[in-house]
Short mmCIF file of C-alpha atoms and ligand atoms in Angstrom, two decimals:
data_model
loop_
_atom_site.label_atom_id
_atom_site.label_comp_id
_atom_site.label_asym_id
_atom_site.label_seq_id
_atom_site.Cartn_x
_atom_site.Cartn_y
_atom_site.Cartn_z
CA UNK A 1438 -31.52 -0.78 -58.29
CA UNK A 1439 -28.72 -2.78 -56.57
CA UNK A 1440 -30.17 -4.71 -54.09
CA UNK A 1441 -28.00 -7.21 -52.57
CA UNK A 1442 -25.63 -4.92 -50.36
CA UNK A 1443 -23.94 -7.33 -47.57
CA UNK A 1444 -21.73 -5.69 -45.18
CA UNK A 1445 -18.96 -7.26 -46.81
CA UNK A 1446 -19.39 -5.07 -50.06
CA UNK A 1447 -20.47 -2.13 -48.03
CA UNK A 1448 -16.74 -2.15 -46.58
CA UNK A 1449 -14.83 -3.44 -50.13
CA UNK A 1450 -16.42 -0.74 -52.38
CA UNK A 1451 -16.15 1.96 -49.76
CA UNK A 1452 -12.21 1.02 -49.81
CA UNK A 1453 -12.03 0.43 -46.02
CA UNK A 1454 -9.17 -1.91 -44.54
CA UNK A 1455 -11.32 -2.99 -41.69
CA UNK A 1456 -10.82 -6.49 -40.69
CA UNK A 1457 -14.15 -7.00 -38.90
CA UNK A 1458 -13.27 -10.52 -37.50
CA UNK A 1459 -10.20 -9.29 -35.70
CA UNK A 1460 -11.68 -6.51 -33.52
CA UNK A 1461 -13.57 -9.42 -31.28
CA UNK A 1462 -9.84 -10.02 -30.06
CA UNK A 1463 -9.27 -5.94 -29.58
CA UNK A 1464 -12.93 -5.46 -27.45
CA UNK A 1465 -14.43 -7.51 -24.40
CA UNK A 1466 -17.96 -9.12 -25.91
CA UNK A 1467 -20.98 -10.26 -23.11
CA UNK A 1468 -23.27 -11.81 -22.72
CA UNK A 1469 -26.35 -9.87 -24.20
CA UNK A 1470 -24.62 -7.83 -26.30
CA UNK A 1471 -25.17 -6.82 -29.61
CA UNK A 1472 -23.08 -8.55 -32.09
CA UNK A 1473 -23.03 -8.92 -36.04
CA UNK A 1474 -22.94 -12.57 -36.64
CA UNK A 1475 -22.07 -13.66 -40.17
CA UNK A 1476 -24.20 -16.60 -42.28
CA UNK A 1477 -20.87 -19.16 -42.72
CA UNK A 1478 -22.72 -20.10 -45.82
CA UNK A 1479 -24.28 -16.96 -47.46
CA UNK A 1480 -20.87 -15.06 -45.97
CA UNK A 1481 -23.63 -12.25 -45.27
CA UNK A 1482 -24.03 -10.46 -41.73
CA UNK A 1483 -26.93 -10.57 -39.68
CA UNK A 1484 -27.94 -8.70 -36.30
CA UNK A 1485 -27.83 -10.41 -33.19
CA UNK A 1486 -27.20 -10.41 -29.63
CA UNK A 1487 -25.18 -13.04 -28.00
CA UNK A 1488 -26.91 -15.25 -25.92
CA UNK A 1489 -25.10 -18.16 -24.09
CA UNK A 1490 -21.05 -18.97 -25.24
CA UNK A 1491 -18.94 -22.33 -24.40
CA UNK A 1492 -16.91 -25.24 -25.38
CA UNK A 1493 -18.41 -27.49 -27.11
CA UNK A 1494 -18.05 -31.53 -25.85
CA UNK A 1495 -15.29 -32.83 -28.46
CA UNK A 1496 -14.44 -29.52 -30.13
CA UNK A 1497 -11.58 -27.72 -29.56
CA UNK A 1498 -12.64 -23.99 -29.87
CA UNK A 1499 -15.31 -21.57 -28.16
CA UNK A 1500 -19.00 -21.30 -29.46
CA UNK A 1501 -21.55 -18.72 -28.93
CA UNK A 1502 -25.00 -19.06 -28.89
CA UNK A 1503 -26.78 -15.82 -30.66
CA UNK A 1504 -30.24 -14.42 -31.44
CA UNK A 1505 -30.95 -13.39 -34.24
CA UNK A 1506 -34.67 -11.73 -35.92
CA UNK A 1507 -33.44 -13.68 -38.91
CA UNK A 1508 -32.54 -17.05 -37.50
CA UNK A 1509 -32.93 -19.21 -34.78
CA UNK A 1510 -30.37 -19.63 -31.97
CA UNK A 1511 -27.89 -21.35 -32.86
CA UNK A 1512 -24.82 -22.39 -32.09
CA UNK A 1513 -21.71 -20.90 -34.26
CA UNK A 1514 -18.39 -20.39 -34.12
CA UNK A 1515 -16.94 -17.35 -32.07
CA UNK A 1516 -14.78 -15.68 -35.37
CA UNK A 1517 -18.42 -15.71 -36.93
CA UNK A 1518 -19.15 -12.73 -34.24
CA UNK A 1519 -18.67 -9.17 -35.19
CA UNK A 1520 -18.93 -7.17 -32.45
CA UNK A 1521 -18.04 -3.36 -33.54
CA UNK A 1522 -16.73 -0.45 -31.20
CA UNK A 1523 -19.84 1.65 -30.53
CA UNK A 1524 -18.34 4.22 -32.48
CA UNK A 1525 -17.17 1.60 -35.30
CA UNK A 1526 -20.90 0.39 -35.38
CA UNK A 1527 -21.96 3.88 -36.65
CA UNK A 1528 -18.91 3.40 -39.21
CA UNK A 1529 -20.44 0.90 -40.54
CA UNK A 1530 -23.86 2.35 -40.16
CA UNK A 1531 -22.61 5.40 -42.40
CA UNK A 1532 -20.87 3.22 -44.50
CA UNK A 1533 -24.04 1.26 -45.46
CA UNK A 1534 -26.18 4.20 -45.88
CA UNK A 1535 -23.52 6.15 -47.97
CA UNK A 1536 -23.54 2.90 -50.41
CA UNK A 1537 -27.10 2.50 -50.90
CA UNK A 1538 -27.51 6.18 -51.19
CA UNK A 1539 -24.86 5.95 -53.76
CA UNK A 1540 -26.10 3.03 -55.39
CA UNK A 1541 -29.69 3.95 -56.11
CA UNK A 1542 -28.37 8.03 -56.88
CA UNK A 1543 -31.68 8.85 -55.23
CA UNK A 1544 -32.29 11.80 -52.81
CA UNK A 1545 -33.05 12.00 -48.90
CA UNK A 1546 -36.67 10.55 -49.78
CA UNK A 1547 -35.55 7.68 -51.38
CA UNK A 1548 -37.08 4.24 -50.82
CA UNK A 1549 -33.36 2.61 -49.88
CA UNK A 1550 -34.17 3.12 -45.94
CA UNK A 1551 -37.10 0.27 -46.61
CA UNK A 1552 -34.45 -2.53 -47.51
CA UNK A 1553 -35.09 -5.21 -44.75
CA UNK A 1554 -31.42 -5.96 -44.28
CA UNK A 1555 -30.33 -2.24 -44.26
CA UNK A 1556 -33.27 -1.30 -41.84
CA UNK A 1557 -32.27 -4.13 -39.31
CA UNK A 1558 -28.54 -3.76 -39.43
CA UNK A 1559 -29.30 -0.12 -38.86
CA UNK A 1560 -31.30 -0.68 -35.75
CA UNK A 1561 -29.09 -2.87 -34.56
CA UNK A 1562 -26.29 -0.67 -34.91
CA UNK A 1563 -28.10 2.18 -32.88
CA UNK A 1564 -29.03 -0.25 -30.25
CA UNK A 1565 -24.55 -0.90 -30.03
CA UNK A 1566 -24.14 2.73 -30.11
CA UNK A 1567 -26.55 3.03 -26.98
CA UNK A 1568 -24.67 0.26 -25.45
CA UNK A 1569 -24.77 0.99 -21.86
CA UNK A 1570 -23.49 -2.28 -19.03
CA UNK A 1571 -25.74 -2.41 -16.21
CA UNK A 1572 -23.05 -2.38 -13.02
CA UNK A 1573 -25.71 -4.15 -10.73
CA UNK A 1574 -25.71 -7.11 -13.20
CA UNK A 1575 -22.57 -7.52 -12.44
CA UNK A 1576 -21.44 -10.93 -10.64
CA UNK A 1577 -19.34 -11.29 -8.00
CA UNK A 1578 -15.66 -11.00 -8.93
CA UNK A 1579 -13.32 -13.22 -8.28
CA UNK A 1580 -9.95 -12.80 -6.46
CA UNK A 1581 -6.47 -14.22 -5.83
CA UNK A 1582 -3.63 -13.27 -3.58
CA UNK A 1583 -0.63 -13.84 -6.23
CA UNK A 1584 0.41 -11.35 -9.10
CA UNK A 1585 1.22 -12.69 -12.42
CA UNK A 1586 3.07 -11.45 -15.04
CA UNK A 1587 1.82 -10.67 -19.05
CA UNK A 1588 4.12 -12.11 -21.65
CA UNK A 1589 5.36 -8.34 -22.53
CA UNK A 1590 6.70 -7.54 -18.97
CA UNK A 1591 8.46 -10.98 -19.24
CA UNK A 1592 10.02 -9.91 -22.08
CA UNK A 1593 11.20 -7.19 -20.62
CA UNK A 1594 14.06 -9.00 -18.75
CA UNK A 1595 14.14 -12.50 -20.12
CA UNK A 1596 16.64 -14.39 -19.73
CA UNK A 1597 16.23 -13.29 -16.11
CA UNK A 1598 14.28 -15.85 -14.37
CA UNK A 1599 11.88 -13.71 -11.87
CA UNK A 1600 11.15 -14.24 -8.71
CA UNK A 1601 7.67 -12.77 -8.43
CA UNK A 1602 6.41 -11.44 -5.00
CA UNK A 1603 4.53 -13.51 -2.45
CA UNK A 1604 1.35 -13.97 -1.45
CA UNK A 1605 -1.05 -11.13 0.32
CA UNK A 1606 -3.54 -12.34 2.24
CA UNK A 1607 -7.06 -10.33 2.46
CA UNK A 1608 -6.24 -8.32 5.74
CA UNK A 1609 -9.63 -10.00 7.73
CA UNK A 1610 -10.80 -6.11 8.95
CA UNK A 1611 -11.79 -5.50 5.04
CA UNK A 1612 -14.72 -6.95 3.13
CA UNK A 1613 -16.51 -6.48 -0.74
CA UNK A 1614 -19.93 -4.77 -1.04
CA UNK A 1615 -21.96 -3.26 -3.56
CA UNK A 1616 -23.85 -0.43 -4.22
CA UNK A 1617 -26.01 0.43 -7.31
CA UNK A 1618 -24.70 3.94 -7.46
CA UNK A 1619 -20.99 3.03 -7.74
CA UNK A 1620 -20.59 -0.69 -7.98
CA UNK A 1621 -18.47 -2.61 -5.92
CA UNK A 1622 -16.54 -0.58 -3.31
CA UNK A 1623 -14.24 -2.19 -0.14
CA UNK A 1624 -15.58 -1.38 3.94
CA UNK A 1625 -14.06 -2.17 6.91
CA UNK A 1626 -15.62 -4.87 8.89
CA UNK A 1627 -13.82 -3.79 12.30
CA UNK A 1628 -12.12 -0.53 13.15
CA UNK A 1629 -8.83 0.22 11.78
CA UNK A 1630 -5.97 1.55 13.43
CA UNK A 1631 -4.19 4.65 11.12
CA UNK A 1632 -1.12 3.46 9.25
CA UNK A 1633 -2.45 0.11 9.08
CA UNK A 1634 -0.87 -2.17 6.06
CA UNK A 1635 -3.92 -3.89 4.22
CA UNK A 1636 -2.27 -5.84 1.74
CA UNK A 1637 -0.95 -5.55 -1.67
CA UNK A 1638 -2.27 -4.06 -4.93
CA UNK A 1639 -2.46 -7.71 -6.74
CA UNK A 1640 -2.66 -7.66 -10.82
CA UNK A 1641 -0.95 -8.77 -13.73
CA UNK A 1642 2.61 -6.79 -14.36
CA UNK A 1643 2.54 -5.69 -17.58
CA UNK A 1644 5.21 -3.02 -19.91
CA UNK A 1645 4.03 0.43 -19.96
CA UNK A 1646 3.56 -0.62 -23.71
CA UNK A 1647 0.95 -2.74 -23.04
CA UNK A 1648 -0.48 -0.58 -20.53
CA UNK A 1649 -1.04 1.84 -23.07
CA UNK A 1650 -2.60 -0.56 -25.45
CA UNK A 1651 -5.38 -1.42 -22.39
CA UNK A 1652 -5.97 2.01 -21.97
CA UNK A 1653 -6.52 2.80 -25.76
CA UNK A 1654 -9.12 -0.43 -26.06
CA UNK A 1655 -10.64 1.26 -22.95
CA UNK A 1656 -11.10 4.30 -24.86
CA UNK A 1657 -11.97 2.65 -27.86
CA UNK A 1658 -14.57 0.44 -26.78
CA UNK A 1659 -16.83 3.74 -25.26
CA UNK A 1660 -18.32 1.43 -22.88
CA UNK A 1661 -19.98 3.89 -20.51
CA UNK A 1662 -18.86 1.32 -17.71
CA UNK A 1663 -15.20 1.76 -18.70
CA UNK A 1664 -13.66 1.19 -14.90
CA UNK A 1665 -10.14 1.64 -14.56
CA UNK A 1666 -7.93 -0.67 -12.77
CA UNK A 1667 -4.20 -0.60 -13.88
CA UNK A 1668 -1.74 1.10 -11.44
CA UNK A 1669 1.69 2.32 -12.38
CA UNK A 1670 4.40 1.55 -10.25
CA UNK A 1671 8.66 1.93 -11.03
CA UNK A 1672 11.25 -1.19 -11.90
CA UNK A 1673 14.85 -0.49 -10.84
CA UNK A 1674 16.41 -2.31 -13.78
CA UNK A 1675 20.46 -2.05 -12.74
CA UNK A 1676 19.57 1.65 -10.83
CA UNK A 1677 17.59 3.00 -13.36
CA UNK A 1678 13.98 3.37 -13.19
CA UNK A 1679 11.33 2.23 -15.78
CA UNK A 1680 7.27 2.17 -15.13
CA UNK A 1681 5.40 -1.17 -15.33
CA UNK A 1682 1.46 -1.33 -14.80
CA UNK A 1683 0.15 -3.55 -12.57
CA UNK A 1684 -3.59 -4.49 -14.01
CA UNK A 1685 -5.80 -5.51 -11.94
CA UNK A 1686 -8.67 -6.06 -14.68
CA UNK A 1687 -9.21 -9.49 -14.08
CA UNK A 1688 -6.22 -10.83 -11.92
CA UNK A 1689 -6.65 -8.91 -8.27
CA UNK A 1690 -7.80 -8.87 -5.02
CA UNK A 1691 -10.35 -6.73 -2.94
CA UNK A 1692 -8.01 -3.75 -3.18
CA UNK A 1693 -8.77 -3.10 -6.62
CA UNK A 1694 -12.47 -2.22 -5.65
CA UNK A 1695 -11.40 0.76 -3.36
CA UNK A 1696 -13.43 3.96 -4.68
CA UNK A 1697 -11.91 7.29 -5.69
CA UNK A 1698 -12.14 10.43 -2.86
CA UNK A 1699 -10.42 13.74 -2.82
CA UNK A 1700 -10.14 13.45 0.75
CA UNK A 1701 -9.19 10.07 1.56
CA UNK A 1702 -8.68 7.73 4.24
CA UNK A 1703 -5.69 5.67 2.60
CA UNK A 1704 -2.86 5.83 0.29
CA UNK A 1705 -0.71 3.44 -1.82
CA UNK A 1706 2.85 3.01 -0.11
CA UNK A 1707 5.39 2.06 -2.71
CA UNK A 1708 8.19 2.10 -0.30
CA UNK A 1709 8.85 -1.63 -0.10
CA UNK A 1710 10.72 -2.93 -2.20
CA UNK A 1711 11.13 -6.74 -3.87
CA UNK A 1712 13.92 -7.89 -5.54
CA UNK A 1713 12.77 -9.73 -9.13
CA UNK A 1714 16.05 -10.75 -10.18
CA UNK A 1715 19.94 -9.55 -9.67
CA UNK A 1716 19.58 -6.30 -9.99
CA UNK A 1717 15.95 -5.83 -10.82
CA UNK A 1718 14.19 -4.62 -8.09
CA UNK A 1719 9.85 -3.61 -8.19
CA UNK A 1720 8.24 -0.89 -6.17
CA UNK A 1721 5.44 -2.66 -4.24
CA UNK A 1722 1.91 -1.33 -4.09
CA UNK A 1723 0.97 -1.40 -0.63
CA UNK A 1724 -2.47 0.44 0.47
CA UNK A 1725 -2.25 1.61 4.08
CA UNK A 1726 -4.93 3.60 6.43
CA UNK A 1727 -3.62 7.38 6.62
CA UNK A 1728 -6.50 7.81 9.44
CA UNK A 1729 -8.33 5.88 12.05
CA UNK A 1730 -11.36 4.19 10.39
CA UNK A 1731 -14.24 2.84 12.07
CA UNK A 1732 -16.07 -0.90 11.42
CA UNK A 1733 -18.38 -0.31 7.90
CA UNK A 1734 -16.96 2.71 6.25
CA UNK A 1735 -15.76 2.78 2.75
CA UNK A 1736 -12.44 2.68 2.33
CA UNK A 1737 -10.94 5.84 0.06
CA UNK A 1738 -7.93 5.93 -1.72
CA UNK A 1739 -6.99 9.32 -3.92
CA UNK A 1740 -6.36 8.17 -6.98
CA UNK A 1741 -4.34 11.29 -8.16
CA UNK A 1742 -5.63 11.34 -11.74
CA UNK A 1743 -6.54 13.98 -14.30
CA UNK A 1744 -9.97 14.07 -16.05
CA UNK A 1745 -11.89 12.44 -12.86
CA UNK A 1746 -15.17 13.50 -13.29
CA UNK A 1747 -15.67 12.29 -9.37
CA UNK A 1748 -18.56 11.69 -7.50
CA UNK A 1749 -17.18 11.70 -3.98
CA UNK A 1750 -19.05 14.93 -3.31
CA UNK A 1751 -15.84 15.72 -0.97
CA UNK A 1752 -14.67 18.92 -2.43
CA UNK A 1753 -16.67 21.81 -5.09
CA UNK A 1754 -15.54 20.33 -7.88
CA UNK A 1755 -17.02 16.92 -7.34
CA UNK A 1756 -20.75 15.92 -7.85
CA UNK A 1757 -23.05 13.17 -7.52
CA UNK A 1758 -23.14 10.89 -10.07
CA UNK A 1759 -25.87 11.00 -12.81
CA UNK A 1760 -26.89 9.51 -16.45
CA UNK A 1761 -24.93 12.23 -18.34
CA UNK A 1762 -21.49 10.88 -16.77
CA UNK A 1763 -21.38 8.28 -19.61
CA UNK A 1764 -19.79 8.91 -22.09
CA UNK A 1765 -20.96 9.80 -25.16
CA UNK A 1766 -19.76 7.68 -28.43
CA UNK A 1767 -17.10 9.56 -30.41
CA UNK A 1768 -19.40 9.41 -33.66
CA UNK A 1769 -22.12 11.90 -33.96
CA UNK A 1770 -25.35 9.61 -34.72
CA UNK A 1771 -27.86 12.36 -35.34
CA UNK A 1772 -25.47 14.06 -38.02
CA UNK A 1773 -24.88 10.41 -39.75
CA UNK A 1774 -28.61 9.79 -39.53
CA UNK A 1775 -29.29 13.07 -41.24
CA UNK A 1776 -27.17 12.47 -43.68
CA UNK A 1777 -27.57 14.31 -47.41
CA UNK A 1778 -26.67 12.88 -50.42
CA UNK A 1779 -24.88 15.85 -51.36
CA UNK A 1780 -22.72 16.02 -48.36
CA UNK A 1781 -21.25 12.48 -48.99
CA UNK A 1782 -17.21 13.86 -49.28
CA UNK A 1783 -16.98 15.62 -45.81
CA UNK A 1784 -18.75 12.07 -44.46
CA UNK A 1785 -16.28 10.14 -46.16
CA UNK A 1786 -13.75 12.66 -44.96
CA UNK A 1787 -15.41 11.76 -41.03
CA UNK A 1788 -14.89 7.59 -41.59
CA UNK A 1789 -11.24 7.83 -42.44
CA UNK A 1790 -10.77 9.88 -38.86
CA UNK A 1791 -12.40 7.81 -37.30
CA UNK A 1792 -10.66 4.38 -38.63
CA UNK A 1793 -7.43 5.68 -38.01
CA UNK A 1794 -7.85 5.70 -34.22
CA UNK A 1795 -9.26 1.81 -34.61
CA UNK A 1796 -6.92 0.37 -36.88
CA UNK A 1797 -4.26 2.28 -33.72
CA UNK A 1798 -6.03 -0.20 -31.09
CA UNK A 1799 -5.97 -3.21 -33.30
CA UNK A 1800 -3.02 -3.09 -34.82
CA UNK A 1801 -1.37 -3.77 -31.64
CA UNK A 1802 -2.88 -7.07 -30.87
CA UNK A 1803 0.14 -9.01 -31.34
CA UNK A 1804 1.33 -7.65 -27.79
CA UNK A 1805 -1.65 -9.06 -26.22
CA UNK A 1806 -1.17 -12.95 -25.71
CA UNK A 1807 -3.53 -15.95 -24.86
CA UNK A 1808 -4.43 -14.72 -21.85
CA UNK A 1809 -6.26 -11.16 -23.40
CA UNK A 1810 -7.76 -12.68 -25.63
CA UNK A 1811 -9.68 -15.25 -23.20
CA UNK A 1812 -10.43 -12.47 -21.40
CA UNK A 1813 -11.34 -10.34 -24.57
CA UNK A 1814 -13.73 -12.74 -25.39
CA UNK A 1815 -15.82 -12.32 -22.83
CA UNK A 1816 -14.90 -14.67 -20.04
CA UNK A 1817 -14.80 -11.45 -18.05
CA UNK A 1818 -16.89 -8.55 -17.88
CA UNK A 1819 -14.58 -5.59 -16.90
CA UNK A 1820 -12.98 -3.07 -19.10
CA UNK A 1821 -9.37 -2.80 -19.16
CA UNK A 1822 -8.05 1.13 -18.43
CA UNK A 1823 -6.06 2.57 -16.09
CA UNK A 1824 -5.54 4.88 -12.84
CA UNK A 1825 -2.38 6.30 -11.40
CA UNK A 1826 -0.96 9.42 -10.23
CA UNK A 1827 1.10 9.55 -13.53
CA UNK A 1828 -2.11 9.29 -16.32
CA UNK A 1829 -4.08 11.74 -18.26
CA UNK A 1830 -6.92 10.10 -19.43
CA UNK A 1831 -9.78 12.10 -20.97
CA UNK A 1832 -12.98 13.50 -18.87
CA UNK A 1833 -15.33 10.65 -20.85
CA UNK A 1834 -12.80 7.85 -19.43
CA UNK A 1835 -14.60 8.40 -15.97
CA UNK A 1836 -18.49 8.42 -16.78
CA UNK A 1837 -20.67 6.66 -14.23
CA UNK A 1838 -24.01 5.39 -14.81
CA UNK A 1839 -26.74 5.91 -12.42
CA UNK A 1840 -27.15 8.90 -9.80
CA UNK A 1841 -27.46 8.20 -6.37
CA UNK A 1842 -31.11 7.42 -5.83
CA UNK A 1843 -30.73 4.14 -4.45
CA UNK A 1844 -27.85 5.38 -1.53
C1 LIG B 3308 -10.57 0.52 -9.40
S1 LIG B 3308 -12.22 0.80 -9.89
C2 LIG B 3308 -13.07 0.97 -8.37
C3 LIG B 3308 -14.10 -0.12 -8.21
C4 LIG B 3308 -15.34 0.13 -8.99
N1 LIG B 3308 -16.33 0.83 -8.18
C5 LIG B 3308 -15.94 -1.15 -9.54
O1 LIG B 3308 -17.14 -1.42 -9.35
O2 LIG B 3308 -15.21 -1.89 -10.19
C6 LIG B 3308 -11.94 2.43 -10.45
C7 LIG B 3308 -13.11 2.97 -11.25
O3 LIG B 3308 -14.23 3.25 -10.40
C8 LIG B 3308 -14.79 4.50 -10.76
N2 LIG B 3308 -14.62 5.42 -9.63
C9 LIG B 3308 -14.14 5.10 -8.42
N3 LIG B 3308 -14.19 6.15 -7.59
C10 LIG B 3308 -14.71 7.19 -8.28
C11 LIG B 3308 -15.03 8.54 -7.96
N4 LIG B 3308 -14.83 9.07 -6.76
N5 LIG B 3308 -15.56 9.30 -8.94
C12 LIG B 3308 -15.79 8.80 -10.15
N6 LIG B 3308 -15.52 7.53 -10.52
C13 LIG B 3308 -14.98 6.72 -9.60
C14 LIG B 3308 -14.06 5.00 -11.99
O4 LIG B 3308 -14.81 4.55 -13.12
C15 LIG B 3308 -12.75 4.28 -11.91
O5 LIG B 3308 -12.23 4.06 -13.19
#
């Protein structure tokens, strides 16, 4: 019986192209989660979850500390982490068991389940399938009142030098909270007139290239917590319009925190306008009160987009919030888990569907610059996706996590 299966030859005699080290760029790793963390010396993987990551004094690149069954914590270099997309992770899963099925030509009763390594890669795998972000663990986000711009909406009019727009205060009648129900959300701290300007949408402009590439790693990654934080707004490049995102993922103030409701008490003015460059002018994001609101209540914004699966309870269609809203990985566990030997083509038939919409996501790294992948890494813990009037994102892009017990 062939007994030394490493992930490594699980992928080259299946005939996969999947470069394992590259998707930690494509996916946002934390703290806690479950990674595969590969033995520099035996080149073989081994389950772990990531425990503590930094610089290390005198080094010049990031380390993680994992833990591992197998090992002690240790310290090891980040490209030794192999964190898969929940539904990559059952790739790999069904990848392993179709080659020690294969290799042993044994039956469904088979002893191959008992192999150590295949038994705890497997758990581990179903454990990054279940993979579901606590929101209340969250820590506090930080803000900034400046936009910046990604390298791809730069090259959208260099040699232009741009002239970015200026600073929005937090209005002082707004303010952060929490709740465990729908995460962070913005109040009012004093009453507020109707048609009142609270400030600018701050992010990071990016091409509607690159928003597209967030929004596919969004959908990629299945994280149940998948939030959604890039707004589209229009460039008038010489008169004619083009979209740009403004992401608010990690650069942004309090306004990207402002909830979803079919009947809302604010909108997003993009009526002024700033000029960029000679010529280039960019539709603002301003969010203004459309009614009087009174000191503590949440402020709403409709965020005009398809596939909401809302929880604002304003209208029939919406609901309150409960586990089933996450969404559910794109690879059907129970089926690989009950897998037959003689069903092996239409499985194979399943992987190649399946790495066709990951290879998509990470084949367009190269737009992404030093920036992503900091935040890819893990520095922060939000998901990059999108809302705006102009999206269609599908219903599992909007899945909450707990109901509304706590409220
Ligand atoms: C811009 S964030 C809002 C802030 C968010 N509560 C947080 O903690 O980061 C937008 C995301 O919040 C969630 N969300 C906000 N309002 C919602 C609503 N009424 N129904 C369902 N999901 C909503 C969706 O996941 C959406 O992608």
């Amino acid at each position: 019986m062939a007994r030394d299966l490493t992930i490594h030859h699980l992928f080259r005699e299946a005939d996969f192209k999947i470069d394992e080290r590259d998707c930690i760029f494509s996916t946002p790793i934390r703290k806690t989660d479950l990674v595969l963390v590969e033995n520099l010396t035996t080149g073989r993987f081994v389950a772990a979850e990531m425990s503590r990551w930094g610089v290390i004094e005198g080094q010049t690149f990031t380390k993680v500390i994992f833990k591992s069954t197998e090992m002690e914590s240790d310290w090891i270099p980040l490209n030794a982490v192999f964190r898969p997309y929940p539904h990559l992770a059952s790739l790999v899963f069904l990848t392993m068991r179709l080659e020690v099925l294969r290799s042993i030509s044994c039956g469904d009763t088979c002893e191959c389940t008992d192999d150590p390594e295949f038994v705890a890669l497997a758990e581990h795998l179903k454990k990054q399938l279940a993979f579901k972000p606590k929101i209340e663990s969250r820590p506090d986000p930080e803000f900034c009142n400046e936009d910046t711009h990604h390298q791809s909406y730069l090259n959208l009019f260099l040699p232009y030098l741009l002239n970015l727009p200026p600073i929005s205060e937090k209005h002082e009648g707004i303010a952060l909270d929490h709740s465990d129900s729908k995460g962070f959300f913005v109040k009012s701290v004093q009453q507020l007139e109707k048609d009142t300007d609270i400030g600018r949408y701050i992010g990071q402009y990016i091409s509607e290239e690159e928003a597209d590439r967030r929004i596919k790693l969004g959908k990629a990654s299945n994280d149940r917590e998948c939030k959604f934080y890039i707004y589209l707004t229009n460039l008038i490049v010489n008169g004619e319009e083009m979209t740009v995102g403004i992401d608010a993922a990690i650069h942004r103030n309090h306004l990207c925190m402002i909830n979803h409701a079919c009947k809302p008490n604010c909108k997003a003015d993009t009526t002024t306008k700033h000029i960029l460059a000679p010529g280039i002018v960019l539709e603002l994001v301003n969010i203004k009160t459309i009614t009087k609101i009174e000191n503590n209540e949440e402020l709403l914004l409709n965020y005009n987009m398809d596939g909401l699966k809302c929880w604002c309870s304003m209208t029939q269609n919406c609901r309150i919030r409960n586990q089933e809203d996450w969404a559910q990985p794109t690879c059907n566990l129970r089926k690989i888990l009950n897998i037959k030997t003689n069903t092996r083509k239409r499985k194979h038939n399943d992987v190649s569907e399946g790495q066709e919409t990951l290879e998509n996501v990470c084949s367009d790294r190269n737009t992404s610059d030093a920036n992503d992948n900091a935040n890819d890494q893990g520095i922060q813990s939000s998901n990059h996706s999108s809302f705006n009037r102009e999206l269609t994102v599908p219903e599992s892009q909007f899945s909450g996590e707990d109901n509304r017990k706590n409220e």
